[in-house]
Coordinates of C-alpha atoms and ligand atoms in Angstrom, one line a residue:
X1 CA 33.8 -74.9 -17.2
X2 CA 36.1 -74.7 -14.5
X3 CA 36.8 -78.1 -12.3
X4 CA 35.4 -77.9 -8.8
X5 CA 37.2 -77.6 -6.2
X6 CA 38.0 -80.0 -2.8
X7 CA 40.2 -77.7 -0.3
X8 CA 41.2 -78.8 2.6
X9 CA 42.4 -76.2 5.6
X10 CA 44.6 -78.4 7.9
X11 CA 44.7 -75.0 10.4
X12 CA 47.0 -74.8 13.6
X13 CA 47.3 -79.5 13.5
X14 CA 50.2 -81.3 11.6
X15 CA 53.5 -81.9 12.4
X16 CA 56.0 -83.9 10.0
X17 CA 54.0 -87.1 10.8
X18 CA 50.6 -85.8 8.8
X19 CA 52.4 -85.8 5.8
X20 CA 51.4 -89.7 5.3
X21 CA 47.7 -88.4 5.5
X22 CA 48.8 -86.4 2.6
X23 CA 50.8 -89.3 0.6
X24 CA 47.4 -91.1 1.6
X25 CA 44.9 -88.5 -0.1
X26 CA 47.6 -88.5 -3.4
X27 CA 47.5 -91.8 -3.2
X28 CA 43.9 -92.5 -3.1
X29 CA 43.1 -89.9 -5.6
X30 CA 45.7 -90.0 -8.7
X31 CA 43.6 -89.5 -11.6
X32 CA 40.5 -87.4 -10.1
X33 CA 38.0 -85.7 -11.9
X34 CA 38.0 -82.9 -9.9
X35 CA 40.9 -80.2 -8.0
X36 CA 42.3 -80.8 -5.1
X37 CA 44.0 -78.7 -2.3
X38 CA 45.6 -79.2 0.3
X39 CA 46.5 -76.0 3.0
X40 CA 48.5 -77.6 5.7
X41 CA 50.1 -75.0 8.6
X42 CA 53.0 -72.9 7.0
X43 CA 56.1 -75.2 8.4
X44 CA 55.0 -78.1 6.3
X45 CA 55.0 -76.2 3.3
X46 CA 57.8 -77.0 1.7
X47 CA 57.9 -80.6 2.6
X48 CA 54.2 -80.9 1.0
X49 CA 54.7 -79.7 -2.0
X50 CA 57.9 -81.8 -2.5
X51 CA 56.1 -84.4 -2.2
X52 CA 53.1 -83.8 -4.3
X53 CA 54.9 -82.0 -6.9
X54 CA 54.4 -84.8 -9.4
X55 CA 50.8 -85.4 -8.4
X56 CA 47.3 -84.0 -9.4
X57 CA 47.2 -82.2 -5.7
X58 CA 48.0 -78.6 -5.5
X59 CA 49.7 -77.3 -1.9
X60 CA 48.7 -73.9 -0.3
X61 CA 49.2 -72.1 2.1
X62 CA 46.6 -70.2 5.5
X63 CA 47.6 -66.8 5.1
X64 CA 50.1 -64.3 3.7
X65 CA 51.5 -61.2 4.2
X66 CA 50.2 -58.0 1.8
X67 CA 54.0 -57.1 1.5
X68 CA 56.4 -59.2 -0.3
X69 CA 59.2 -59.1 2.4
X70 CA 60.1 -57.1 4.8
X71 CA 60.6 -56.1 8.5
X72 CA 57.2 -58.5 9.9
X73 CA 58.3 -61.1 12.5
X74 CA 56.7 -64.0 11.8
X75 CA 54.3 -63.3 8.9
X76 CA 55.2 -64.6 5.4
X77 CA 54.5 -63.6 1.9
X78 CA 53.0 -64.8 -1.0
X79 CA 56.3 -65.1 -3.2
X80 CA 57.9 -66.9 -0.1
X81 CA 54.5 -69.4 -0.8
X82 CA 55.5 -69.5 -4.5
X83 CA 58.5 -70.0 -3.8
X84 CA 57.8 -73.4 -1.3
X85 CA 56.0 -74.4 -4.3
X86 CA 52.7 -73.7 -2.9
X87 CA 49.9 -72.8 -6.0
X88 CA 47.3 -71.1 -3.6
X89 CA 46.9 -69.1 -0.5
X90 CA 44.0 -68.7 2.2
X91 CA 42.8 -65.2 2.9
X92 CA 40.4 -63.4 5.4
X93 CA 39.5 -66.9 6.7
X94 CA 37.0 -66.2 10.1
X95 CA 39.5 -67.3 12.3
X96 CA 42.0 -64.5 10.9
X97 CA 39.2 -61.9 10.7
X98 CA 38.8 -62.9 14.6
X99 CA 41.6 -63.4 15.7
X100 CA 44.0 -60.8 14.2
X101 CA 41.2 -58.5 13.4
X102 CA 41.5 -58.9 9.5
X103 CA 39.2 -56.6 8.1
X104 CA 38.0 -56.4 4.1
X105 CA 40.9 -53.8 3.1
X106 CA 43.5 -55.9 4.5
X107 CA 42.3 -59.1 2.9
X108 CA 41.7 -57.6 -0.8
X109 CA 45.6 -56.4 -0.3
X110 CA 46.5 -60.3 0.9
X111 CA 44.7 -61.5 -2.1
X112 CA 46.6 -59.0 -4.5
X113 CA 49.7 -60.1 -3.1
X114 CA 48.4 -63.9 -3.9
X115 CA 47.5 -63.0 -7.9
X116 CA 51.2 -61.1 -8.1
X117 CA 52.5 -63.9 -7.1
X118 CA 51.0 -66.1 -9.3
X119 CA 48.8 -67.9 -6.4
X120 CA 45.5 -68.9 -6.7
X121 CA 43.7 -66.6 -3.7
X122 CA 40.6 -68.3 -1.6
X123 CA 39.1 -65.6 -0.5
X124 CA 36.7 -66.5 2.8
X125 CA 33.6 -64.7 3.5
X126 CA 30.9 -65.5 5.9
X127 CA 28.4 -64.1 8.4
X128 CA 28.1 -64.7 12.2
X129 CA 25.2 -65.9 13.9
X130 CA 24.1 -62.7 14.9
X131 CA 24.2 -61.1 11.4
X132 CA 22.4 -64.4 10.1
X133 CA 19.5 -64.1 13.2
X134 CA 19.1 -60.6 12.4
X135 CA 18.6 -60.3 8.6
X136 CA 21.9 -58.9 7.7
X137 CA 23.3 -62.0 6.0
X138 CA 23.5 -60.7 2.2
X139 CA 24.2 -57.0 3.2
X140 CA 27.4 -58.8 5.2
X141 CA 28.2 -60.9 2.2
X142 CA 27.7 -58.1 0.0
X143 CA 30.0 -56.0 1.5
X144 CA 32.6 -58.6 2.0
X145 CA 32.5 -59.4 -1.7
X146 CA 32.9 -55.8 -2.8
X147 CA 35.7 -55.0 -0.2
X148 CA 37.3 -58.2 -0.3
X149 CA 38.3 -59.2 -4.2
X150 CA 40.9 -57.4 -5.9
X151 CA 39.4 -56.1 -9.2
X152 CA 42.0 -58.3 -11.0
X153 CA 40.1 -61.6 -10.2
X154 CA 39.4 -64.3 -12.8
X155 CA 38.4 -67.8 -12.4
X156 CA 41.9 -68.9 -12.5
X157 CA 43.3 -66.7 -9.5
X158 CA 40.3 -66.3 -7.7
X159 CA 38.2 -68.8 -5.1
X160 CA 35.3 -67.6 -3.1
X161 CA 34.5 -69.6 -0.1
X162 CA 31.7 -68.7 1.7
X163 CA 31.8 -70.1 5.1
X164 CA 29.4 -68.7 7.9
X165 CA 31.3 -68.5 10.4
X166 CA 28.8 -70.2 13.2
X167 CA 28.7 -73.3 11.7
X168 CA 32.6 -73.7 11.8
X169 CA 34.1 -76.3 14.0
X170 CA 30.7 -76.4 15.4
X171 CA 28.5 -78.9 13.3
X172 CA 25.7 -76.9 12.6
X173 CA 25.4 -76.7 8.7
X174 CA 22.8 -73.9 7.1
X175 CA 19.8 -75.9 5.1
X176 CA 20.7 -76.4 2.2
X177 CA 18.2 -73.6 1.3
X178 CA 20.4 -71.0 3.1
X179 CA 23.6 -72.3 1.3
X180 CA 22.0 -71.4 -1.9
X181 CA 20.3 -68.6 -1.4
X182 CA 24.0 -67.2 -0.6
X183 CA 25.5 -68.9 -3.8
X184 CA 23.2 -67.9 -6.0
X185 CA 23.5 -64.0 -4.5
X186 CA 27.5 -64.6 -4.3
X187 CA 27.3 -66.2 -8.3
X188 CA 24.8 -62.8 -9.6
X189 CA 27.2 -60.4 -7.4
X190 CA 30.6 -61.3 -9.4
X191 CA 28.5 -61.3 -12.7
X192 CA 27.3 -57.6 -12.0
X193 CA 31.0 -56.8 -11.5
X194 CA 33.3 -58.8 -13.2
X195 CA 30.9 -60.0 -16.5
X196 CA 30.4 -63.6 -17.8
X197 CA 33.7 -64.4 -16.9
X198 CA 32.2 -65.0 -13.0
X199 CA 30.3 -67.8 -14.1
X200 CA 34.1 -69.7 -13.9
X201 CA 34.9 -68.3 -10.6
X202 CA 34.8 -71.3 -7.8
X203 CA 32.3 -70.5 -5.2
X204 CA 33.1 -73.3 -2.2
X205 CA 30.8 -73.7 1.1
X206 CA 32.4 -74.3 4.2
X207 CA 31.8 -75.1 7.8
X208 CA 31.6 -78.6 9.2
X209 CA 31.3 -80.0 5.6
X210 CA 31.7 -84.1 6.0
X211 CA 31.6 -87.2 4.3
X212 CA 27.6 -87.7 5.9
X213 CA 26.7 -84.1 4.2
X214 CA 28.7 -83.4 1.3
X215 CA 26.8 -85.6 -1.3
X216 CA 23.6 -83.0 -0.7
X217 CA 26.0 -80.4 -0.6
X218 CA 27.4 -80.2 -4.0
X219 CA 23.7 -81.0 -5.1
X220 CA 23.0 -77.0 -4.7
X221 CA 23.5 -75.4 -7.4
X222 CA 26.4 -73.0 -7.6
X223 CA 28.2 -74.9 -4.7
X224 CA 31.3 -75.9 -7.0
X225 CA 33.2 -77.4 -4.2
X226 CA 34.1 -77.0 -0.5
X227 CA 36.8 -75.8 1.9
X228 CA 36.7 -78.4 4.7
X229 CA 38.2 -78.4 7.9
X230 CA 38.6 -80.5 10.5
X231 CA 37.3 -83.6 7.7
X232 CA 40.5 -82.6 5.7
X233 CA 43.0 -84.3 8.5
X234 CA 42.3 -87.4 7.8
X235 CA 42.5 -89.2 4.5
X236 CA 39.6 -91.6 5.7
X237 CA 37.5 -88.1 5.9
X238 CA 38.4 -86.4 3.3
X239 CA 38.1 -89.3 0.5
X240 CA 34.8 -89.7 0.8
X241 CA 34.0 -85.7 0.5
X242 CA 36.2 -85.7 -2.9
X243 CA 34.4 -88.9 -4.2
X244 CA 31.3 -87.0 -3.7
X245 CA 32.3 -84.1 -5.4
X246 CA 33.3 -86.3 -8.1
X247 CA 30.0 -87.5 -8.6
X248 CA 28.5 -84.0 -9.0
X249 CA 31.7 -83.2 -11.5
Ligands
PGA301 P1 35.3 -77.1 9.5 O1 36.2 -75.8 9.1 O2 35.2 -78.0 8.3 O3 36.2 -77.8 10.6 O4 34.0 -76.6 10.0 C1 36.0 -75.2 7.8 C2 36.9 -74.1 7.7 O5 37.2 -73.4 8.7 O6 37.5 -73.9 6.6

């Protein structure tokens, strides 16, 4: 059985002086019992994965480009991630789908770029409010499963993190009903497609997952870990979550 999973997705905060949060979480965490990741913004990258290379904490990155270089100001590609040492990338996260209009084409292509360069992809997928208040909740997920994941997923390139996207930044978690009703339809979807081997693919919940929630959390079944935001910052935050996945490990 795969390990689970605790990712954390530092977004647009850090500068050089959040590293020691990082030294903090490898330091609080050096034999764990489950896998950890750490996605801190692009410019720390490097810096991050020097100084967890000898640790049990894997470095990735938010986003990448589908391309592996080329004339795109200001994106970067997955072998530029490899090559920071980073082991994972971030792709069709809400915020992207929003904000730079990602749609599920363009984030299956980002997390083909990931598995040809060797990265672990997390591949988001979520509904809104509106999709969840009328009904449309596994018809969204379904189709964001079928357009989103490269048919070359396995449990070792491939995270799905479901995240609705209204309980984000927001504090409003789904019951814990909701969260597995959507496992358990994300966990039969990837069987019907990709065979036994799906029972090994990490499905994470996210969306204001913290150290209050996440013990009852992991308690659903198929919830193999989580992709935590704003809780991720802060070692004091973040510790707690892990330990709890622990427990569940
Ligand atoms: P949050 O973010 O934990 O701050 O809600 C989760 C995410 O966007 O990955």
């Amino acid at each position: 059985m795969t390990r689970k999973l605790a990712a954390g997705n530092w977004k647009m905060n850090g500068t050089g002086a959040a590293l020691d949060e990082l030294n903090a979480i490898a330091k609080a965490h050096s034999a764990p019992a489950v896998d950890i990741l750490i996605c801190p913004p692009a410019t720390l990258l490097m810096q991050a994965a020097a100084l967890t290379a000898d640790k049990p904490l894997d470095i990735g990155a938010q986003d990448c480009h589908p391309q592996a270089s080329g004339a795109h100001t200001g994106d970067i590609s997955a072998p530029m991630i490899a090559d920071a040492g980073g082991a994972a990338v971030i792709v069709g996260h809400s915020e992207r789908r929003e904000n730079h209009n990602e749609n599920n084409d363009l984030v299956r292509e980002k997390a083909q770029a990931a598995h040809d360069s060797g990265l672990t992809a997390v591949i988001c997928i979520g509904e809104t409010l509106a999709e969840r208040e009328s009904g449309d909740t596994l018809l969204i997920i379904e189709d964001q499963l079928s357009g989103s994941i490269p048919d070359g997923a396995t449990p070792d390139n491939t995270v799905i993190a479901y995240e609705p996207v209204w309980a984000i930044g927001t504090g409003k978690v789904p019951s814990l009903d909701q969260i597995g009703e959507v496992h358990d339809f994300i966990r039969k979807n990837l069987t019907e497609r990709f065979g036994d081997t799906a029972q090994g693919i990490r499905i994470l919940y996210g969306g204001s997952v913290k150290p209050g929630n996440a013990a009852e959390i992991f308690a659903v079944p198929n919830v193999d870990g989580a992709l935590v935001g704003g809780a991720s910052l802060k070692e004091a935050d973040f510790s707690p979550i892990i330990n709890a996945l622990e427990d569940e490990a």
